Coordinates of C-alpha atoms in Angstrom, one line a residue:
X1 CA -54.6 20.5 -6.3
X2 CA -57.0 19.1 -3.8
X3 CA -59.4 17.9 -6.3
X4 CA -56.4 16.0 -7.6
X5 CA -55.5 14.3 -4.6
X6 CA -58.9 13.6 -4.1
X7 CA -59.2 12.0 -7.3
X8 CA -56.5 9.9 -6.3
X9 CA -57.6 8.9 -3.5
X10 CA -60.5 7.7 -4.9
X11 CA -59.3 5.8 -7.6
X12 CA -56.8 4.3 -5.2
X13 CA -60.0 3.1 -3.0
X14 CA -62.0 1.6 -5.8
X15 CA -58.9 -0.2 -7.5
X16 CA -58.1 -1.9 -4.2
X17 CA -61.6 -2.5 -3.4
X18 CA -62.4 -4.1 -6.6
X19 CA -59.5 -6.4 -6.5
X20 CA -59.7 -10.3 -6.0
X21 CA -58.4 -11.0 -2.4
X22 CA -57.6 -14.7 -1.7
X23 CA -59.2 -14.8 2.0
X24 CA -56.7 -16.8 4.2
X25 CA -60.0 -17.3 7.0
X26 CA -62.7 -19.3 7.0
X27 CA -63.1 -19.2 3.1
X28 CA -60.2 -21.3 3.1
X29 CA -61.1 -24.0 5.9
X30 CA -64.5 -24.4 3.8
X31 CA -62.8 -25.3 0.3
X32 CA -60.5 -28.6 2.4
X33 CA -62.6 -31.2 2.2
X34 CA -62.2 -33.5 5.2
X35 CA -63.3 -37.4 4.5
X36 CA -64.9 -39.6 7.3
X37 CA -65.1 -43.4 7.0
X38 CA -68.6 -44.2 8.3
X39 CA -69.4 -47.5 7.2
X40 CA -71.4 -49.2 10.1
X41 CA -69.9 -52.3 10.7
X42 CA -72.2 -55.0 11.8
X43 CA -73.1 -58.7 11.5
X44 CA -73.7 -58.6 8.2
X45 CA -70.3 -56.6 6.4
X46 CA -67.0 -57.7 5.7
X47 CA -65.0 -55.9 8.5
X48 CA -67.1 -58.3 11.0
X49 CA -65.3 -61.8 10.5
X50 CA -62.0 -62.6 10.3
X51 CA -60.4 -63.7 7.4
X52 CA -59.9 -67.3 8.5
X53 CA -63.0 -67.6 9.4
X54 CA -64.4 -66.0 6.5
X55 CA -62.2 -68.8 4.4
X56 CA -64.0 -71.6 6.4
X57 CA -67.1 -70.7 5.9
X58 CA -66.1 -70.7 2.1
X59 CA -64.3 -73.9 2.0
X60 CA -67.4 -75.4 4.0
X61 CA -69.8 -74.2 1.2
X62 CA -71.6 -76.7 -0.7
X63 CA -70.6 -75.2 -3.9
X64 CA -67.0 -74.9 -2.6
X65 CA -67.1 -78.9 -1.7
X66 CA -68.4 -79.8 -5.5
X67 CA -66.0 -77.8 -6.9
X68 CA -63.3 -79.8 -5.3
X69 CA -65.2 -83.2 -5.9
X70 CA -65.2 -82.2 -10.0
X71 CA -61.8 -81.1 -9.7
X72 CA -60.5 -84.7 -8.3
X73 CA -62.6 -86.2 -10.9
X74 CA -60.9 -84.0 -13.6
X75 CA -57.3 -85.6 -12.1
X76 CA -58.7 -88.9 -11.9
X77 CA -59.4 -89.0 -15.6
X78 CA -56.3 -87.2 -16.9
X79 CA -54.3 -89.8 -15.0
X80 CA -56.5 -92.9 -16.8
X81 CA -55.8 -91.0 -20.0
X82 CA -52.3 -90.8 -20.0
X83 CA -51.7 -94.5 -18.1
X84 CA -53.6 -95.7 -21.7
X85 CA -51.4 -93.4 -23.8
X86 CA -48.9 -94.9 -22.0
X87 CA -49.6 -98.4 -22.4
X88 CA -50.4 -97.8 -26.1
X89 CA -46.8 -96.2 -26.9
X90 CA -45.3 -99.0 -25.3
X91 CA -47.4 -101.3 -27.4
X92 CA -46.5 -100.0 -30.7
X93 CA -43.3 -99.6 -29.3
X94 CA -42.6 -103.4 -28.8
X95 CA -44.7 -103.8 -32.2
X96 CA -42.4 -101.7 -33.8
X97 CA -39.6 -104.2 -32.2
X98 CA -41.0 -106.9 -32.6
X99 CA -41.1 -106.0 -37.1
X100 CA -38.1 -104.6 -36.9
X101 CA -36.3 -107.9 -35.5
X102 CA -38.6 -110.1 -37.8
X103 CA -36.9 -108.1 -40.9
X104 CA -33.4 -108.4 -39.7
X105 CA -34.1 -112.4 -39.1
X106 CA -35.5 -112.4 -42.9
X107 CA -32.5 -110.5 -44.6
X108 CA -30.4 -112.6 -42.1
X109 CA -32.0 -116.1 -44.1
X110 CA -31.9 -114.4 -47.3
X111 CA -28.9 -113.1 -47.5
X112 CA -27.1 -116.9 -46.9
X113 CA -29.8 -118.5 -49.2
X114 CA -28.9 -116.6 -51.7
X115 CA -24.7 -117.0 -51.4
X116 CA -25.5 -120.6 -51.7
X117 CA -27.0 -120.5 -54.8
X118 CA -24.6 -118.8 -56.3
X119 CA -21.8 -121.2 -55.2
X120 CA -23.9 -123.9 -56.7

């Protein structure tokens, strides 16, 4: 009878001794990883200058400037191009007019030249 307890209390050691024990101490602070912003910020990163500031510098830009000058060029000439679309619709327009009126004054002189010969 006492080897049997013993036994049992043997097995009962090295069953709870063996098992995996989630540790609820340090292990656990050491898995939560803990992230730090540490990004100098100087003269020379983007936190440093303000964003209207940082726009002026851009808009000052040479690059910036040429950009606009090309882009008021581009405007410049889509306005020329559709003033001399424009002017050419209305052109063929009054054309258009202008044959369509000379046809009605034809079948206008046609149409009495021809009663009169018929009442000849």
């Amino acid at each position: 009878m006492k080897n049997l307890l013993f036994a049992v209390f043997v097995f009962s050691t090295l069953f709870t001794a063996c098992s995996k024990k989630e540790s609820a101490g340090f292990g656990a602070e050491q898995e939560l990883k803990i992230n730090y912003d540490t990004t100098a910020i100087d003269s020379f990163s983007t936190g440093a200058v303000s964003v209207d500031i940082a726009r002026k510098i851009r808009m000052s830009s040479p690059q910036y400037l040429d950009s606009v000058k090309q882009a008021v060029k581009l405007q410049e000439e889509e306005k020329k191009l559709k003033e001399e679309l424009e002017k050419e619709n209305k052109q063929k327009q009054e054309e258009e007019k202008r044959k369509t009126e000379a046809d009605k004054k034809q079948k206008i002189s046609e149409a009495p030249a021809g009663n009169e010969t018929k009442t000849n």
